[in-house]
Amino acid sequence: MAGTFLPENVSLKWLWADTYTDVESLREINTVDGDGEEYVVPAFPELADRIYGFSERPDGQSKGEEWFGQAIEQGIQVNDGKYYREFERIYQYLRGDSQSIDITNVKVLGAVVTGTSEQLEVLKEMEQVRSSVFGVMVERF
């Protein structure tokens, strides 16, 4: 499981799966305007409805990846479903040259973890962490 490198007091909540068939569309673009001036079109943040992933099972067993694969395979069974084309795109990408999805080939791009500020501070020094953002912080009363 991808969470095995995390410190014991940091909780893994969700993993962001690589389902991108067109990574180039996520990059900034160097271009030239009508006057011949070069400029950069910045990359836009990914929209939340295009980010897919999985979490741990409620019973704590590490089978989130299997659930993710099963959900994709179930989605392509509903040919007239609202999201059929998206399920089909992801299914084709994840299976590659295989007959079906091999969930062990799913790459993880990011993760959502929880803990106190002090518990999460240790992540800044870990080489596996390329970037981090503190999200919502809640103080209990």
PDB file of N, CA, C and O in Angstrom, residues 133-138:
ATOM      1  N   VAL A 133       0.237  20.932   0.859  1.00  0.00           N
ATOM      2  CA  VAL A 133      -0.639  22.071   1.128  1.00  0.00           C
ATOM      3  C   VAL A 133      -1.455  21.730   2.349  1.00  0.00           C
ATOM      4  O   VAL A 133      -2.021  20.635   2.444  1.00  0.00           O
ATOM      5  N   PHE A 134      -1.473  22.646   3.295  1.00  0.00           N
ATOM      6  CA  PHE A 134      -2.370  22.455   4.439  1.00  0.00           C
ATOM      7  C   PHE A 134      -3.761  22.812   3.976  1.00  0.00           C
ATOM      8  O   PHE A 134      -3.992  23.884   3.422  1.00  0.00           O
ATOM      9  N   GLY A 135      -4.692  21.923   4.218  1.00  0.00           N
ATOM     10  CA  GLY A 135      -6.076  22.183   3.865  1.00  0.00           C
ATOM     11  C   GLY A 135      -6.803  22.794   5.032  1.00  0.00           C
ATOM     12  O   GLY A 135      -6.252  23.609   5.760  1.00  0.00           O
ATOM     13  N   VAL A 136      -8.001  22.370   5.223  1.00  0.00           N
ATOM     14  CA  VAL A 136      -8.825  22.878   6.312  1.00  0.00           C
ATOM     15  C   VAL A 136      -8.230  22.432   7.633  1.00  0.00           C
ATOM     16  O   VAL A 136      -7.879  21.277   7.824  1.00  0.00           O
ATOM     17  N   MET A 137      -8.111  23.374   8.523  1.00  0.00           N
ATOM     18  CA  MET A 137      -7.623  23.062   9.858  1.00  0.00           C
ATOM     19  C   MET A 137      -8.743  23.387  10.842  1.00  0.00           C
ATOM     20  O   MET A 137      -9.291  24.475  10.811  1.00  0.00           O
ATOM     21  N   VAL A 138      -9.082  22.432  11.660  1.00  0.00           N
ATOM     22  CA  VAL A 138     -10.181  22.605  12.596  1.00  0.00           C
ATOM     23  C   VAL A 138      -9.650  22.486  14.004  1.00  0.00           C
ATOM     24  O   VAL A 138      -8.884  21.579  14.325  1.00  0.00           O
TER      25      VAL A 138
END
